[in-house]
């Protein structure tokens, strides 16, 4: 893949940063005034994720000017459903940093180093799974999924989940070396040793990139944003609710799918200034 400026990485979260399900559009105004959209993901034949048509054009341009790295908590299979404009990225991070795809294929050396750190630094996945499968939690947790034996996520009835239970889960997970993140209807428990920012640092090392720009919306993106030279986040999501700010951080003016478009405009402008 020939790219004119391989020295800048753009590490970008996918869900609710770059692509949006209808429940996260947060569009105000009439349907007739809504932006044109393109489908970014099908699930069982149905379109479920989108970006604006303008965002697609901006992303195409960004990919010509940088090494664009999709960085997601999605599993490999969930990631492979996402259709972004342009060729297969040279690097992509899935499974919250647990997997590094090089030209679309999992990198064995990275997987081995992740498994090693996991075994050394975080409690076994079965202990955390048991917390989510407890009888008490059955009233608000409808399903618990194992993601590639790296982390677990549950499907939630969020209004039914007591704040006190979440706080106690967070405290217990912290002692076990795990992090909790709630995003829409999903609750993630992820080992602290499996992070997006470690995987992005590895891509930086391999590409020799001098500059990293990063964008993301959730707690699982925070480390990646803090480690980046310039960071961007939408005015929605877990980090917004937490009031997350930083010296290197720019926040969009818009929310929802229009914030996705604005993020790409901000990333493109930052690249232009670096250029
Ligand atoms: Mg996200």
Short mmCIF file of C-alpha atoms and ligand atoms in Angstrom, two decimals:
data_model
loop_
_atom_site.label_atom_id
_atom_site.label_comp_id
_atom_site.label_asym_id
_atom_site.label_seq_id
_atom_site.Cartn_x
_atom_site.Cartn_y
_atom_site.Cartn_z
CA UNK A 1 0.00 0.00 0.00
CA UNK A 2 1.63 3.26 -1.05
CA UNK A 3 0.85 6.25 1.10
CA UNK A 4 2.47 9.63 0.62
CA UNK A 5 2.80 10.58 4.29
CA UNK A 6 3.35 7.37 6.26
CA UNK A 7 4.66 9.26 9.26
CA UNK A 8 1.27 10.20 10.71
CA UNK A 9 -1.02 7.56 12.20
CA UNK A 10 -4.72 8.25 12.63
CA UNK A 11 -6.04 5.79 15.23
CA UNK A 12 -9.82 5.89 15.14
CA UNK A 13 -12.45 4.06 17.20
CA UNK A 14 -15.39 2.78 15.15
CA UNK A 15 -18.72 2.61 17.00
CA UNK A 16 -20.17 5.98 17.98
CA UNK A 17 -16.99 7.66 16.75
CA UNK A 18 -16.83 6.82 13.05
CA UNK A 19 -19.98 4.71 12.48
CA UNK A 20 -23.40 4.96 14.08
CA UNK A 21 -26.41 2.74 14.65
CA UNK A 22 -29.79 4.50 14.34
CA UNK A 23 -30.19 4.64 18.13
CA UNK A 24 -27.01 6.78 18.24
CA UNK A 25 -27.84 9.18 15.36
CA UNK A 26 -29.09 11.88 17.77
CA UNK A 27 -30.37 13.89 14.83
CA UNK A 28 -32.49 16.91 15.60
CA UNK A 29 -34.94 18.42 13.15
CA UNK A 30 -37.03 16.97 10.36
CA UNK A 31 -36.21 13.76 8.54
CA UNK A 32 -36.24 15.79 5.31
CA UNK A 33 -33.28 17.81 6.62
CA UNK A 34 -31.24 14.76 7.68
CA UNK A 35 -27.81 14.30 6.07
CA UNK A 36 -27.32 11.76 3.30
CA UNK A 37 -25.91 8.51 4.67
CA UNK A 38 -24.06 5.43 3.53
CA UNK A 39 -24.32 1.95 5.03
CA UNK A 40 -21.21 0.87 6.95
CA UNK A 41 -22.38 -2.50 8.26
CA UNK A 42 -24.90 -5.21 7.48
CA UNK A 43 -25.99 -7.75 10.09
CA UNK A 44 -27.97 -10.75 8.84
CA UNK A 45 -28.73 -8.82 5.69
CA UNK A 46 -30.01 -5.69 7.45
CA UNK A 47 -28.18 -2.34 7.48
CA UNK A 48 -27.28 -1.48 11.09
CA UNK A 49 -24.38 1.03 11.02
CA UNK A 50 -23.97 4.20 9.00
CA UNK A 51 -21.87 7.28 8.38
CA UNK A 52 -22.87 10.41 6.53
CA UNK A 53 -22.06 10.62 2.84
CA UNK A 54 -19.84 13.63 3.59
CA UNK A 55 -18.02 11.58 6.26
CA UNK A 56 -17.27 8.89 3.69
CA UNK A 57 -15.65 11.44 1.36
CA UNK A 58 -13.65 12.94 4.24
CA UNK A 59 -12.45 9.48 5.28
CA UNK A 60 -11.33 8.67 1.74
CA UNK A 61 -9.26 11.85 1.73
CA UNK A 62 -7.84 11.16 5.21
CA UNK A 63 -6.72 7.69 4.11
CA UNK A 64 -4.72 9.24 1.27
CA UNK A 65 -2.88 11.51 3.68
CA UNK A 66 -2.16 9.24 6.67
CA UNK A 67 -1.90 5.68 7.90
CA UNK A 68 -5.49 5.23 9.01
CA UNK A 69 -5.84 2.57 11.73
CA UNK A 70 -9.32 1.39 12.77
CA UNK A 71 -9.20 0.63 16.52
CA UNK A 72 -12.16 -1.20 17.99
CA UNK A 73 -13.38 -3.34 20.86
CA UNK A 74 -15.28 -5.41 18.28
CA UNK A 75 -14.15 -9.01 17.82
CA UNK A 76 -12.53 -9.90 14.49
CA UNK A 77 -15.81 -11.25 13.09
CA UNK A 78 -17.74 -8.14 14.19
CA UNK A 79 -15.02 -5.93 12.69
CA UNK A 80 -15.04 -7.78 9.38
CA UNK A 81 -18.67 -6.77 8.84
CA UNK A 82 -17.70 -3.08 8.86
CA UNK A 83 -17.21 -1.66 5.39
CA UNK A 84 -15.03 1.42 5.22
CA UNK A 85 -14.14 3.15 1.96
CA UNK A 86 -10.77 2.23 0.45
CA UNK A 87 -8.51 -0.83 0.54
CA UNK A 88 -7.95 -3.14 3.52
CA UNK A 89 -6.04 -1.07 6.10
CA UNK A 90 -2.39 -2.04 6.52
CA UNK A 91 -3.05 -2.13 10.28
CA UNK A 92 -6.25 -2.52 12.26
CA UNK A 93 -6.74 -3.16 15.98
CA UNK A 94 -9.68 -5.32 17.11
CA UNK A 95 -10.77 -7.00 20.33
CA UNK A 96 -9.84 -3.88 22.33
CA UNK A 97 -6.16 -4.28 21.45
CA UNK A 98 -6.07 -8.05 21.86
CA UNK A 99 -5.71 -8.53 18.10
CA UNK A 100 -3.54 -6.68 15.62
CA UNK A 101 -4.55 -7.24 12.00
CA UNK A 102 -1.75 -6.71 9.49
CA UNK A 103 -3.15 -6.49 5.96
CA UNK A 104 -6.32 -8.06 7.40
CA UNK A 105 -4.60 -11.05 9.06
CA UNK A 106 -4.04 -11.52 12.83
CA UNK A 107 -0.43 -10.94 13.82
CA UNK A 108 0.76 -14.01 15.75
CA UNK A 109 3.60 -12.26 17.57
CA UNK A 110 1.22 -9.60 18.94
CA UNK A 111 -1.35 -12.20 20.03
CA UNK A 112 1.34 -14.14 21.88
CA UNK A 113 2.56 -11.04 23.71
CA UNK A 114 -1.02 -10.15 24.72
CA UNK A 115 -1.71 -13.66 26.08
CA UNK A 116 1.51 -13.51 28.07
CA UNK A 117 0.64 -10.18 29.68
CA UNK A 118 -2.90 -11.37 30.30
CA UNK A 119 -1.74 -14.44 32.21
CA UNK A 120 0.69 -12.39 34.29
CA UNK A 121 -1.41 -9.33 35.11
CA UNK A 122 -5.14 -10.03 35.16
CA UNK A 123 -7.41 -12.52 36.95
CA UNK A 124 -8.79 -15.35 34.78
CA UNK A 125 -11.78 -14.55 32.57
CA UNK A 126 -13.92 -17.17 34.37
CA UNK A 127 -13.83 -15.12 37.61
CA UNK A 128 -15.19 -12.03 35.88
CA UNK A 129 -17.72 -14.00 33.85
CA UNK A 130 -19.10 -15.41 37.11
CA UNK A 131 -19.78 -11.86 38.37
CA UNK A 132 -21.93 -11.14 35.30
CA UNK A 133 -23.68 -14.51 35.47
CA UNK A 134 -24.64 -14.11 39.15
CA UNK A 135 -28.27 -14.75 40.00
CA UNK A 136 -28.72 -11.14 41.23
CA UNK A 137 -27.62 -9.68 37.90
CA UNK A 138 -30.05 -11.83 35.88
CA UNK A 139 -32.72 -9.13 36.29
CA UNK A 140 -30.75 -6.70 34.04
CA UNK A 141 -28.22 -8.86 32.19
CA UNK A 142 -29.89 -10.75 29.37
CA UNK A 143 -26.81 -12.40 27.82
CA UNK A 144 -23.10 -12.81 28.59
CA UNK A 145 -20.68 -13.25 25.68
CA UNK A 146 -17.08 -14.42 25.69
CA UNK A 147 -15.04 -12.42 23.15
CA UNK A 148 -12.23 -14.56 21.79
CA UNK A 149 -11.35 -15.66 25.34
CA UNK A 150 -9.90 -12.16 25.84
CA UNK A 151 -12.77 -10.33 27.53
CA UNK A 152 -16.50 -10.56 28.28
CA UNK A 153 -19.44 -8.37 27.42
CA UNK A 154 -23.05 -8.50 28.52
CA UNK A 155 -26.24 -7.32 26.85
CA UNK A 156 -28.07 -5.07 29.31
CA UNK A 157 -31.48 -3.81 30.23
CA UNK A 158 -29.75 -0.63 31.29
CA UNK A 159 -32.64 1.15 33.05
CA UNK A 160 -33.05 -1.94 35.24
CA UNK A 161 -29.37 -1.98 36.29
CA UNK A 162 -28.87 -0.40 39.76
CA UNK A 163 -26.04 2.17 39.97
CA UNK A 164 -24.87 0.54 43.20
CA UNK A 165 -24.43 -2.83 41.48
CA UNK A 166 -22.39 -1.21 38.70
CA UNK A 167 -20.20 0.62 41.24
CA UNK A 168 -19.55 -2.61 43.12
CA UNK A 169 -18.78 -4.47 39.87
CA UNK A 170 -16.29 -1.74 38.95
CA UNK A 171 -14.59 -1.98 42.34
CA UNK A 172 -14.36 -5.80 42.23
CA UNK A 173 -13.07 -5.75 38.64
CA UNK A 174 -10.42 -3.17 39.54
CA UNK A 175 -9.08 -5.51 42.23
CA UNK A 176 -8.98 -8.31 39.65
CA UNK A 177 -7.06 -6.14 37.15
CA UNK A 178 -10.09 -5.58 34.90
CA UNK A 179 -11.89 -2.46 33.59
CA UNK A 180 -15.65 -1.95 33.18
CA UNK A 181 -17.14 0.11 30.33
CA UNK A 182 -20.85 0.68 29.62
CA UNK A 183 -21.73 1.64 26.05
CA UNK A 184 -25.41 1.78 25.15
CA UNK A 185 -26.87 -1.69 25.74
CA UNK A 186 -23.48 -3.34 26.24
CA UNK A 187 -21.41 -3.71 29.39
CA UNK A 188 -17.78 -4.67 28.78
CA UNK A 189 -15.35 -6.19 31.26
CA UNK A 190 -11.87 -5.98 29.79
CA UNK A 191 -8.50 -6.92 31.35
CA UNK A 192 -6.32 -3.89 32.08
CA UNK A 193 -3.54 -5.67 30.20
CA UNK A 194 -5.54 -5.68 26.92
CA UNK A 195 -5.71 -2.09 25.74
CA UNK A 196 -6.18 -0.14 22.57
CA UNK A 197 -3.30 2.19 23.42
CA UNK A 198 -0.75 -0.65 23.75
CA UNK A 199 -1.75 -1.94 20.32
CA UNK A 200 -1.57 1.56 18.79
CA UNK A 201 1.88 2.01 20.37
CA UNK A 202 2.92 -1.22 18.63
CA UNK A 203 1.67 0.09 15.28
CA UNK A 204 3.54 3.32 15.93
CA UNK A 205 6.71 1.34 16.62
CA UNK A 206 6.32 -0.81 13.50
CA UNK A 207 5.57 2.08 11.16
CA UNK A 208 8.07 4.49 12.72
CA UNK A 209 5.30 7.09 12.77
CA UNK A 210 6.36 10.43 14.21
CA UNK A 211 2.86 11.61 15.06
CA UNK A 212 -0.33 9.92 16.27
CA UNK A 213 -3.79 11.44 16.05
CA UNK A 214 -6.56 9.56 17.85
CA UNK A 215 -10.34 9.73 18.13
CA UNK A 216 -12.74 7.84 20.40
CA UNK A 217 -15.79 8.19 22.62
CA UNK A 218 -15.62 5.58 25.41
CA UNK A 219 -13.65 4.82 28.55
CA UNK A 220 -11.82 2.11 26.59
CA UNK A 221 -10.48 4.86 24.27
CA UNK A 222 -9.17 7.10 27.05
CA UNK A 223 -5.63 5.68 27.20
CA UNK A 224 -5.31 5.93 23.42
CA UNK A 225 -6.46 9.57 23.50
CA UNK A 226 -4.08 10.42 26.35
CA UNK A 227 -1.11 8.81 24.56
CA UNK A 228 -1.82 10.56 21.23
CA UNK A 229 -0.13 13.77 20.14
CA UNK A 230 -3.52 15.19 19.24
CA UNK A 231 -6.81 13.68 20.42
CA UNK A 232 -10.42 14.18 19.44
CA UNK A 233 -13.69 13.03 20.91
CA UNK A 234 -17.38 13.56 20.16
CA UNK A 235 -19.68 15.53 22.48
CA UNK A 236 -21.46 12.29 23.42
CA UNK A 237 -20.67 8.91 24.96
CA UNK A 238 -19.02 7.63 28.10
CA UNK A 239 -16.07 10.08 28.07
CA UNK A 240 -18.43 13.01 27.53
CA UNK A 241 -20.62 11.86 30.43
CA UNK A 242 -17.47 11.60 32.56
CA UNK A 243 -16.46 15.16 31.55
CA UNK A 244 -13.16 13.88 30.14
CA UNK A 245 -10.86 16.70 28.96
CA UNK A 246 -7.14 16.98 28.28
CA UNK A 247 -4.52 19.39 27.01
CA UNK A 248 -4.23 17.58 23.68
CA UNK A 249 -8.00 17.07 23.31
CA UNK A 250 -10.50 18.72 20.95
CA UNK A 251 -14.22 18.06 21.47
CA UNK A 252 -16.79 18.31 18.66
CA UNK A 253 -19.59 20.86 18.72
CA UNK A 254 -22.10 18.34 17.38
CA UNK A 255 -23.38 15.01 18.72
CA UNK A 256 -24.25 11.69 17.12
CA UNK A 257 -23.64 10.86 13.49
CA UNK A 258 -22.88 14.51 12.68
CA UNK A 259 -20.11 14.43 15.30
CA UNK A 260 -18.64 11.50 13.35
CA UNK A 261 -18.45 13.71 10.29
CA UNK A 262 -17.05 16.62 12.31
CA UNK A 263 -14.32 14.40 13.81
CA UNK A 264 -13.10 13.50 10.32
CA UNK A 265 -13.07 17.19 9.39
CA UNK A 266 -11.04 17.98 12.54
CA UNK A 267 -8.61 15.11 11.85
CA UNK A 268 -8.18 16.26 8.25
CA UNK A 269 -7.52 19.84 9.34
CA UNK A 270 -4.96 18.67 11.92
CA UNK A 271 -3.19 16.61 9.24
CA UNK A 272 -3.15 19.67 7.00
CA UNK A 273 -1.48 21.72 9.73
CA UNK A 274 1.13 18.98 10.27
CA UNK A 275 1.61 18.55 6.51
MG1 LIG B 1 -16.90 3.81 20.49
#
